Amino acid sequence: MPDKADLESAKRRMLDRHLSGRGIRSPSVLAAMAKVPRQRFLPEALLDEAYADRALPIECEQTISQPYIVGLMTQALKLTGEESVLEIGTGSGYQTAVLAELAGQVVTIERHAPLSAGAGQLFAELGYENVTLIVGDGTLGHADRAPYDRIIVTATAERYPAALYEQLRTGGILVMPIGRQDKQVLQTVRKTSSGPTTTNLSGCRFVPLIGEQGWPE
Ligand code: SAM
């Protein structure tokens, strides 16, 4: 079982080698990822791998995202501290905590109630008060709190859900993986007054986005 010093040096390695070393240069993103204790979001049996640069299994047959991908997606959101963010796919809550460090308010939707409950418990323990947890189909977004300055989806669909684009503020940014199971690309979509502009960031591999505007169950 790693002790506190082991975890701190593993975290430092993750920051230097897998984040800064691979192009995550935003000082605020690096500071947020230095602060959030990834080990708290994992099953205890995986503590040794808390800062390994890979996705790891969590409850409900889902995964906690790879740190590099969390850094890449968060950096692409260009957060300045004030934004309202909608996240689809709470999972363990790790990405949510990174967002909560960098944005004004975060609304996060998860389809598996036990995952949402586990993440909620951790946010209470870690003192994140700017997060609203919702259990439901995130492909439909959450119109009550729209428009959002930023939207992040941490599961893959063949195209971005129309409901999410609608709930994005003009000038806002949506980041999500697009594609099929074996071939996915991380995309940013900026909503402009003349329509969406899309940029490809990187290849990636995510679990499917399951819902009315995603994949069937
Ligand atoms: N970012 C998370 C983390 O750091 O732990 C990892 C998220 S995991 C890769 C993707 C999550 O999306 C899973 O927990 C899955 O249940 C959830 N998901 C899939 N389809 C969904 C939907 N329509 N609405 C909400 N959550 C969904």
PDB file of C-alpha atoms and ligand atoms in Angstrom:
ATOM      1  CA  MET A   1       0.000   0.000   0.000  1.00  0.00           C
ATOM      2  CA  PRO A   2       1.586   3.352  -1.031  1.00  0.00           C
ATOM      3  CA  ASP A   3       2.049   5.944   1.740  1.00  0.00           C
ATOM      4  CA  LYS A   4       1.468   9.690   1.445  1.00  0.00           C
ATOM      5  CA  ALA A   5       5.036  10.370   0.223  1.00  0.00           C
ATOM      6  CA  ASP A   6       4.760   7.635  -2.466  1.00  0.00           C
ATOM      7  CA  LEU A   7       1.490   9.140  -3.717  1.00  0.00           C
ATOM      8  CA  GLU A   8       2.957  12.666  -3.794  1.00  0.00           C
ATOM      9  CA  SER A   9       5.967  11.547  -5.834  1.00  0.00           C
ATOM     10  CA  ALA A  10       3.733   9.530  -8.199  1.00  0.00           C
ATOM     11  CA  LYS A  11       1.589  12.642  -8.649  1.00  0.00           C
ATOM     12  CA  ARG A  12       4.674  14.761  -9.387  1.00  0.00           C
ATOM     13  CA  ARG A  13       5.740  12.236 -12.038  1.00  0.00           C
ATOM     14  CA  MET A  14       2.271  12.345 -13.592  1.00  0.00           C
ATOM     15  CA  LEU A  15       2.395  16.168 -13.730  1.00  0.00           C
ATOM     16  CA  ASP A  16       5.918  16.364 -15.171  1.00  0.00           C
ATOM     17  CA  ARG A  17       5.964  13.402 -17.519  1.00  0.00           C
ATOM     18  CA  HIS A  18       2.400  12.792 -18.657  1.00  0.00           C
ATOM     19  CA  LEU A  19       0.915  16.280 -18.492  1.00  0.00           C
ATOM     20  CA  SER A  20       3.599  19.026 -18.925  1.00  0.00           C
ATOM     21  CA  GLY A  21       5.765  16.635 -20.923  1.00  0.00           C
ATOM     22  CA  ARG A  22       2.961  15.983 -23.413  1.00  0.00           C
ATOM     23  CA  GLY A  23       1.709  19.500 -24.007  1.00  0.00           C
ATOM     24  CA  ILE A  24      -0.554  20.334 -21.074  1.00  0.00           C
ATOM     25  CA  ARG A  25       0.910  23.778 -20.425  1.00  0.00           C
ATOM     26  CA  SER A  26      -1.969  25.685 -18.799  1.00  0.00           C
ATOM     27  CA  PRO A  27      -0.650  26.663 -15.321  1.00  0.00           C
ATOM     28  CA  SER A  28      -4.171  26.688 -13.873  1.00  0.00           C
ATOM     29  CA  VAL A  29      -4.971  23.178 -15.197  1.00  0.00           C
ATOM     30  CA  LEU A  30      -1.657  21.835 -13.857  1.00  0.00           C
ATOM     31  CA  ALA A  31      -2.312  23.498 -10.473  1.00  0.00           C
ATOM     32  CA  ALA A  32      -5.822  22.023 -10.289  1.00  0.00           C
ATOM     33  CA  MET A  33      -4.541  18.542 -11.153  1.00  0.00           C
ATOM     34  CA  ALA A  34      -1.766  18.938  -8.565  1.00  0.00           C
ATOM     35  CA  LYS A  35      -4.420  19.743  -5.970  1.00  0.00           C
ATOM     36  CA  VAL A  36      -7.131  17.115  -6.617  1.00  0.00           C
ATOM     37  CA  PRO A  37      -6.279  13.805  -4.850  1.00  0.00           C
ATOM     38  CA  ARG A  38      -6.961  11.223  -7.598  1.00  0.00           C
ATOM     39  CA  GLN A  39      -6.441   8.398  -5.089  1.00  0.00           C
ATOM     40  CA  ARG A  40      -9.695   9.404  -3.344  1.00  0.00           C
ATOM     41  CA  PHE A  41     -11.710   8.691  -6.507  1.00  0.00           C
ATOM     42  CA  LEU A  42     -10.499   5.098  -6.958  1.00  0.00           C
ATOM     43  CA  PRO A  43     -11.281   1.740  -5.379  1.00  0.00           C
ATOM     44  CA  GLU A  44      -8.723   1.092  -2.616  1.00  0.00           C
ATOM     45  CA  ALA A  45      -7.319  -1.949  -4.445  1.00  0.00           C
ATOM     46  CA  LEU A  46      -6.057   0.397  -7.203  1.00  0.00           C
ATOM     47  CA  LEU A  47      -4.206   2.886  -4.964  1.00  0.00           C
ATOM     48  CA  ASP A  48      -0.853   1.820  -6.399  1.00  0.00           C
ATOM     49  CA  GLU A  49      -2.005   3.037  -9.800  1.00  0.00           C
ATOM     50  CA  ALA A  50      -3.620   6.272  -8.662  1.00  0.00           C
ATOM     51  CA  TYR A  51      -1.265   8.438 -10.749  1.00  0.00           C
ATOM     52  CA  ALA A  52      -0.556   6.027 -13.607  1.00  0.00           C
ATOM     53  CA  ASP A  53      -1.437   7.580 -16.936  1.00  0.00           C
ATOM     54  CA  ARG A  54      -4.307   5.300 -17.831  1.00  0.00           C
ATOM     55  CA  ALA A  55      -8.029   4.909 -17.394  1.00  0.00           C
ATOM     56  CA  LEU A  56      -8.903   2.582 -14.483  1.00  0.00           C
ATOM     57  CA  PRO A  57     -12.037   0.584 -13.676  1.00  0.00           C
ATOM     58  CA  ILE A  58     -14.592   1.974 -11.210  1.00  0.00           C
ATOM     59  CA  GLU A  59     -18.051   0.751 -10.122  1.00  0.00           C
ATOM     60  CA  CYS A  60     -20.882   0.009 -12.612  1.00  0.00           C
ATOM     61  CA  GLU A  61     -18.355  -1.215 -15.226  1.00  0.00           C
ATOM     62  CA  GLN A  62     -17.256   2.343 -15.948  1.00  0.00           C
ATOM     63  CA  THR A  63     -13.827   4.010 -15.901  1.00  0.00           C
ATOM     64  CA  ILE A  64     -12.048   6.978 -14.360  1.00  0.00           C
ATOM     65  CA  SER A  65     -10.473   8.864 -17.262  1.00  0.00           C
ATOM     66  CA  GLN A  66      -6.731   8.852 -18.027  1.00  0.00           C
ATOM     67  CA  PRO A  67      -5.005  11.897 -16.432  1.00  0.00           C
ATOM     68  CA  TYR A  68      -3.547  13.107 -19.754  1.00  0.00           C
ATOM     69  CA  ILE A  69      -7.013  13.102 -21.327  1.00  0.00           C
ATOM     70  CA  VAL A  70      -8.482  14.917 -18.296  1.00  0.00           C
ATOM     71  CA  GLY A  71      -5.734  17.537 -18.708  1.00  0.00           C
ATOM     72  CA  LEU A  72      -6.269  17.819 -22.457  1.00  0.00           C
ATOM     73  CA  MET A  73     -10.058  18.181 -22.227  1.00  0.00           C
ATOM     74  CA  THR A  74      -9.862  20.640 -19.338  1.00  0.00           C
ATOM     75  CA  GLN A  75      -7.222  22.756 -21.075  1.00  0.00           C
ATOM     76  CA  ALA A  76      -9.411  22.868 -24.210  1.00  0.00           C
ATOM     77  CA  LEU A  77     -12.246  24.382 -22.154  1.00  0.00           C
ATOM     78  CA  LYS A  78     -10.118  27.511 -21.463  1.00  0.00           C
ATOM     79  CA  LEU A  79     -11.670  28.112 -18.041  1.00  0.00           C
ATOM     80  CA  THR A  80     -11.034  31.416 -16.258  1.00  0.00           C
ATOM     81  CA  GLY A  81     -12.852  30.834 -12.966  1.00  0.00           C
ATOM     82  CA  GLU A  82     -16.293  32.284 -13.673  1.00  0.00           C
ATOM     83  CA  GLU A  83     -17.864  29.868 -16.126  1.00  0.00           C
ATOM     84  CA  SER A  84     -20.918  27.685 -15.706  1.00  0.00           C
ATOM     85  CA  VAL A  85     -20.010  24.193 -16.896  1.00  0.00           C
ATOM     86  CA  LEU A  86     -22.203  21.227 -17.771  1.00  0.00           C
ATOM     87  CA  GLU A  87     -20.471  17.850 -17.537  1.00  0.00           C
ATOM     88  CA  ILE A  88     -22.005  14.636 -18.878  1.00  0.00           C
ATOM     89  CA  GLY A  89     -20.622  11.463 -17.260  1.00  0.00           C
ATOM     90  CA  THR A  90     -19.753  12.142 -13.603  1.00  0.00           C
ATOM     91  CA  GLY A  91     -18.193   8.680 -13.223  1.00  0.00           C
ATOM     92  CA  SER A  92     -15.878   8.733 -10.202  1.00  0.00           C
ATOM     93  CA  GLY A  93     -16.136  12.531  -9.955  1.00  0.00           C
ATOM     94  CA  TYR A  94     -12.405  13.095 -10.601  1.00  0.00           C
ATOM     95  CA  GLN A  95     -12.850  15.199 -13.753  1.00  0.00           C
ATOM     96  CA  THR A  96     -15.698  17.048 -12.002  1.00  0.00           C
ATOM     97  CA  ALA A  97     -13.401  17.988  -9.108  1.00  0.00           C
ATOM     98  CA  VAL A  98     -10.801  19.356 -11.551  1.00  0.00           C
ATOM     99  CA  LEU A  99     -13.560  21.432 -13.198  1.00  0.00           C
ATOM    100  CA  ALA A 100     -14.813  22.620  -9.796  1.00  0.00           C
ATOM    101  CA  GLU A 101     -11.316  23.988  -9.081  1.00  0.00           C
ATOM    102  CA  LEU A 102     -11.354  26.059 -12.273  1.00  0.00           C
ATOM    103  CA  ALA A 103     -14.957  27.128 -12.975  1.00  0.00           C
ATOM    104  CA  GLY A 104     -17.694  29.063 -11.190  1.00  0.00           C
ATOM    105  CA  GLN A 105     -20.396  26.376 -11.159  1.00  0.00           C
ATOM    106  CA  VAL A 106     -20.467  22.782 -12.392  1.00  0.00           C
ATOM    107  CA  VAL A 107     -23.613  20.773 -13.157  1.00  0.00           C
ATOM    108  CA  THR A 108     -22.710  17.104 -13.640  1.00  0.00           C
ATOM    109  CA  ILE A 109     -25.052  14.373 -14.934  1.00  0.00           C
ATOM    110  CA  GLU A 110     -24.527  10.619 -14.503  1.00  0.00           C
ATOM    111  CA  ARG A 111     -26.866   7.800 -15.568  1.00  0.00           C
ATOM    112  CA  HIS A 112     -25.720   5.404 -12.810  1.00  0.00           C
ATOM    113  CA  ALA A 113     -27.113   6.511  -9.436  1.00  0.00           C
ATOM    114  CA  PRO A 114     -24.447   4.712  -7.332  1.00  0.00           C
ATOM    115  CA  LEU A 115     -21.647   6.574  -9.145  1.00  0.00           C
ATOM    116  CA  SER A 116     -23.380   9.917  -8.642  1.00  0.00           C
ATOM    117  CA  ALA A 117     -23.912   9.151  -4.941  1.00  0.00           C
ATOM    118  CA  GLY A 118     -20.262   8.129  -4.463  1.00  0.00           C
ATOM    119  CA  ALA A 119     -19.024  11.289  -6.170  1.00  0.00           C
ATOM    120  CA  GLY A 120     -21.411  13.444  -4.098  1.00  0.00           C
ATOM    121  CA  GLN A 121     -20.028  11.949  -0.898  1.00  0.00           C
ATOM    122  CA  LEU A 122     -16.462  12.752  -1.980  1.00  0.00           C
ATOM    123  CA  PHE A 123     -17.337  16.343  -2.949  1.00  0.00           C
ATOM    124  CA  ALA A 124     -18.815  16.856   0.536  1.00  0.00           C
ATOM    125  CA  GLU A 125     -15.683  15.414   2.164  1.00  0.00           C
ATOM    126  CA  LEU A 126     -13.313  17.448  -0.029  1.00  0.00           C
ATOM    127  CA  GLY A 127     -15.309  20.693   0.322  1.00  0.00           C
ATOM    128  CA  TYR A 128     -16.511  21.225  -3.262  1.00  0.00           C
ATOM    129  CA  GLU A 129     -19.634  23.374  -2.880  1.00  0.00           C
ATOM    130  CA  ASN A 130     -19.987  24.555  -6.480  1.00  0.00           C
ATOM    131  CA  VAL A 131     -21.103  21.203  -7.924  1.00  0.00           C
ATOM    132  CA  THR A 132     -24.702  20.115  -8.608  1.00  0.00           C
ATOM    133  CA  LEU A 133     -25.148  16.364  -9.161  1.00  0.00           C
ATOM    134  CA  ILE A 134     -27.962  15.023 -11.323  1.00  0.00           C
ATOM    135  CA  VAL A 135     -28.881  11.407 -12.107  1.00  0.00           C
ATOM    136  CA  GLY A 136     -30.350  11.005 -15.586  1.00  0.00           C
ATOM    137  CA  ASP A 137     -29.768  10.959 -19.324  1.00  0.00           C
ATOM    138  CA  GLY A 138     -27.123  13.588 -19.989  1.00  0.00           C
ATOM    139  CA  THR A 139     -27.623  13.451 -23.771  1.00  0.00           C
ATOM    140  CA  LEU A 140     -30.614  15.724 -23.123  1.00  0.00           C
ATOM    141  CA  GLY A 141     -28.552  18.149 -21.021  1.00  0.00           C
ATOM    142  CA  HIS A 142     -30.210  20.094 -18.219  1.00  0.00           C
ATOM    143  CA  ALA A 143     -32.252  22.921 -19.706  1.00  0.00           C
ATOM    144  CA  ASP A 144     -33.151  24.467 -16.312  1.00  0.00           C
ATOM    145  CA  ARG A 145     -29.621  25.847 -15.858  1.00  0.00           C
ATOM    146  CA  ALA A 146     -28.877  26.598 -19.546  1.00  0.00           C
ATOM    147  CA  PRO A 147     -27.174  28.288 -21.288  1.00  0.00           C
ATOM    148  CA  TYR A 148     -23.766  26.953 -20.251  1.00  0.00           C
ATOM    149  CA  ASP A 149     -20.434  28.602 -21.038  1.00  0.00           C
ATOM    150  CA  ARG A 150     -18.786  25.218 -21.410  1.00  0.00           C
ATOM    151  CA  ILE A 151     -19.947  21.610 -21.903  1.00  0.00           C
ATOM    152  CA  ILE A 152     -17.773  18.528 -21.477  1.00  0.00           C
ATOM    153  CA  VAL A 153     -18.899  14.995 -22.327  1.00  0.00           C
ATOM    154  CA  THR A 154     -16.752  12.110 -21.073  1.00  0.00           C
ATOM    155  CA  ALA A 155     -18.346   9.316 -23.133  1.00  0.00           C
ATOM    156  CA  THR A 156     -18.465   8.782 -26.912  1.00  0.00           C
ATOM    157  CA  ALA A 157     -21.234   9.332 -29.449  1.00  0.00           C
ATOM    158  CA  GLU A 158     -21.235   9.414 -33.251  1.00  0.00           C
ATOM    159  CA  ARG A 159     -22.106  13.097 -33.162  1.00  0.00           C
ATOM    160  CA  TYR A 160     -22.603  15.684 -30.461  1.00  0.00           C
ATOM    161  CA  PRO A 161     -26.162  15.655 -29.094  1.00  0.00           C
ATOM    162  CA  ALA A 162     -28.248  18.492 -30.565  1.00  0.00           C
ATOM    163  CA  ALA A 163     -29.709  19.241 -27.111  1.00  0.00           C
ATOM    164  CA  LEU A 164     -26.238  19.971 -25.749  1.00  0.00           C
ATOM    165  CA  TYR A 165     -25.339  22.322 -28.611  1.00  0.00           C
ATOM    166  CA  GLU A 166     -28.636  24.135 -28.038  1.00  0.00           C
ATOM    167  CA  GLN A 167     -27.822  24.585 -24.336  1.00  0.00           C
ATOM    168  CA  LEU A 168     -24.358  26.010 -25.080  1.00  0.00           C
ATOM    169  CA  ARG A 169     -24.017  29.805 -24.963  1.00  0.00           C
ATOM    170  CA  THR A 170     -22.945  31.485 -28.237  1.00  0.00           C
ATOM    171  CA  GLY A 171     -19.158  31.818 -27.928  1.00  0.00           C
ATOM    172  CA  GLY A 172     -19.088  28.735 -25.695  1.00  0.00           C
ATOM    173  CA  ILE A 173     -17.017  25.570 -26.095  1.00  0.00           C
ATOM    174  CA  LEU A 174     -18.097  21.916 -26.055  1.00  0.00           C
ATOM    175  CA  VAL A 175     -15.458  19.162 -25.736  1.00  0.00           C
ATOM    176  CA  MET A 176     -16.250  15.507 -26.317  1.00  0.00           C
ATOM    177  CA  PRO A 177     -15.050  12.277 -27.951  1.00  0.00           C
ATOM    178  CA  ILE A 178     -16.750  11.532 -31.271  1.00  0.00           C
ATOM    179  CA  GLY A 179     -16.735   8.211 -33.097  1.00  0.00           C
ATOM    180  CA  ARG A 180     -17.374   4.508 -32.769  1.00  0.00           C
ATOM    181  CA  GLN A 181     -15.993   2.063 -30.246  1.00  0.00           C
ATOM    182  CA  ASP A 182     -12.685   1.431 -32.047  1.00  0.00           C
ATOM    183  CA  LYS A 183     -12.060   4.830 -33.650  1.00  0.00           C
ATOM    184  CA  GLN A 184     -12.675   7.992 -31.682  1.00  0.00           C
ATOM    185  CA  VAL A 185     -11.380  11.525 -31.816  1.00  0.00           C
ATOM    186  CA  LEU A 186     -11.529  14.174 -29.136  1.00  0.00           C
ATOM    187  CA  GLN A 187     -13.167  17.259 -30.615  1.00  0.00           C
ATOM    188  CA  THR A 188     -13.806  20.822 -29.501  1.00  0.00           C
ATOM    189  CA  VAL A 189     -16.852  22.554 -30.939  1.00  0.00           C
ATOM    190  CA  ARG A 190     -17.143  26.304 -30.610  1.00  0.00           C
ATOM    191  CA  LYS A 191     -20.637  27.758 -31.008  1.00  0.00           C
ATOM    192  CA  THR A 192     -20.496  30.924 -33.102  1.00  0.00           C
ATOM    193  CA  SER A 193     -23.264  33.141 -34.438  1.00  0.00           C
ATOM    194  CA  SER A 194     -22.663  31.595 -37.872  1.00  0.00           C
ATOM    195  CA  GLY A 195     -22.673  27.974 -36.645  1.00  0.00           C
ATOM    196  CA  PRO A 196     -20.313  25.406 -35.080  1.00  0.00           C
ATOM    197  CA  THR A 197     -16.553  25.329 -35.716  1.00  0.00           C
ATOM    198  CA  THR A 198     -14.898  22.028 -34.927  1.00  0.00           C
ATOM    199  CA  THR A 199     -11.266  21.174 -34.102  1.00  0.00           C
ATOM    200  CA  ASN A 200      -9.760  17.704 -33.621  1.00  0.00           C
ATOM    201  CA  LEU A 201      -7.530  17.410 -30.552  1.00  0.00           C
ATOM    202  CA  SER A 202      -6.358  13.796 -30.357  1.00  0.00           C
ATOM    203  CA  GLY A 203      -7.309  10.161 -30.784  1.00  0.00           C
ATOM    204  CA  CYS A 204      -8.881   8.676 -27.659  1.00  0.00           C
ATOM    205  CA  ARG A 205     -10.911   5.790 -26.275  1.00  0.00           C
ATOM    206  CA  PHE A 206     -13.994   6.331 -24.108  1.00  0.00           C
ATOM    207  CA  VAL A 207     -16.977   4.277 -22.958  1.00  0.00           C
ATOM    208  CA  PRO A 208     -20.202   4.851 -24.963  1.00  0.00           C
ATOM    209  CA  LEU A 209     -22.606   7.697 -24.276  1.00  0.00           C
ATOM    210  CA  ILE A 210     -25.870   5.841 -23.730  1.00  0.00           C
ATOM    211  CA  GLY A 211     -29.143   7.721 -24.037  1.00  0.00           C
ATOM    212  CA  GLU A 212     -31.813   9.254 -26.211  1.00  0.00           C
ATOM    213  CA  GLN A 213     -29.298  11.279 -28.276  1.00  0.00           C
ATOM    214  CA  GLY A 214     -26.452   8.758 -27.943  1.00  0.00           C
ATOM    215  CA  TRP A 215     -26.213   4.965 -28.250  1.00  0.00           C
ATOM    216  CA  PRO A 216     -29.092   2.654 -27.304  1.00  0.00           C
ATOM    217  CA  GLU A 217     -28.780   0.774 -23.987  1.00  0.00           C
TER     218      GLU A 217
HETATM  219  N1  SAM B   1     -14.836  11.711 -16.092  1.00  0.00           N
HETATM  220  C1  SAM B   1     -15.112  10.544 -15.298  1.00  0.00           C
HETATM  221  C2  SAM B   1     -14.089  10.375 -14.210  1.00  0.00           C
HETATM  222  O1  SAM B   1     -13.156  11.188 -14.127  1.00  0.00           O
HETATM  223  O2  SAM B   1     -14.232   9.427 -13.438  1.00  0.00           O
HETATM  224  C3  SAM B   1     -15.131   9.316 -16.136  1.00  0.00           C
HETATM  225  C4  SAM B   1     -16.374   9.171 -16.877  1.00  0.00           C
HETATM  226  S1  SAM B   1     -16.583   7.609 -17.641  1.00  0.00           S
HETATM  227  C5  SAM B   1     -15.333   7.566 -18.847  1.00  0.00           C
HETATM  228  C6  SAM B   1     -18.072   7.981 -18.568  1.00  0.00           C
HETATM  229  C7  SAM B   1     -19.293   8.087 -17.725  1.00  0.00           C
HETATM  230  O3  SAM B   1     -20.371   8.502 -18.555  1.00  0.00           O
HETATM  231  C8  SAM B   1     -19.728   6.763 -17.093  1.00  0.00           C
HETATM  232  O4  SAM B   1     -19.819   6.905 -15.713  1.00  0.00           O
HETATM  233  C9  SAM B   1     -21.094   6.508 -17.728  1.00  0.00           C
HETATM  234  O5  SAM B   1     -22.010   5.854 -16.857  1.00  0.00           O
HETATM  235  C10 SAM B   1     -21.541   7.905 -18.064  1.00  0.00           C
HETATM  236  N2  SAM B   1     -22.590   8.018 -19.077  1.00  0.00           N
HETATM  237  C11 SAM B   1     -22.741   7.340 -20.243  1.00  0.00           C
HETATM  238  N3  SAM B   1     -23.841   7.757 -20.898  1.00  0.00           N
HETATM  239  C12 SAM B   1     -24.405   8.735 -20.122  1.00  0.00           C
HETATM  240  C13 SAM B   1     -25.553   9.568 -20.256  1.00  0.00           C
HETATM  241  N4  SAM B   1     -26.375   9.517 -21.306  1.00  0.00           N
HETATM  242  N5  SAM B   1     -25.814  10.438 -19.256  1.00  0.00           N
HETATM  243  C14 SAM B   1     -25.017  10.533 -18.176  1.00  0.00           C
HETATM  244  N6  SAM B   1     -23.916   9.770 -17.991  1.00  0.00           N
HETATM  245  C15 SAM B   1     -23.607   8.892 -18.963  1.00  0.00           C
END
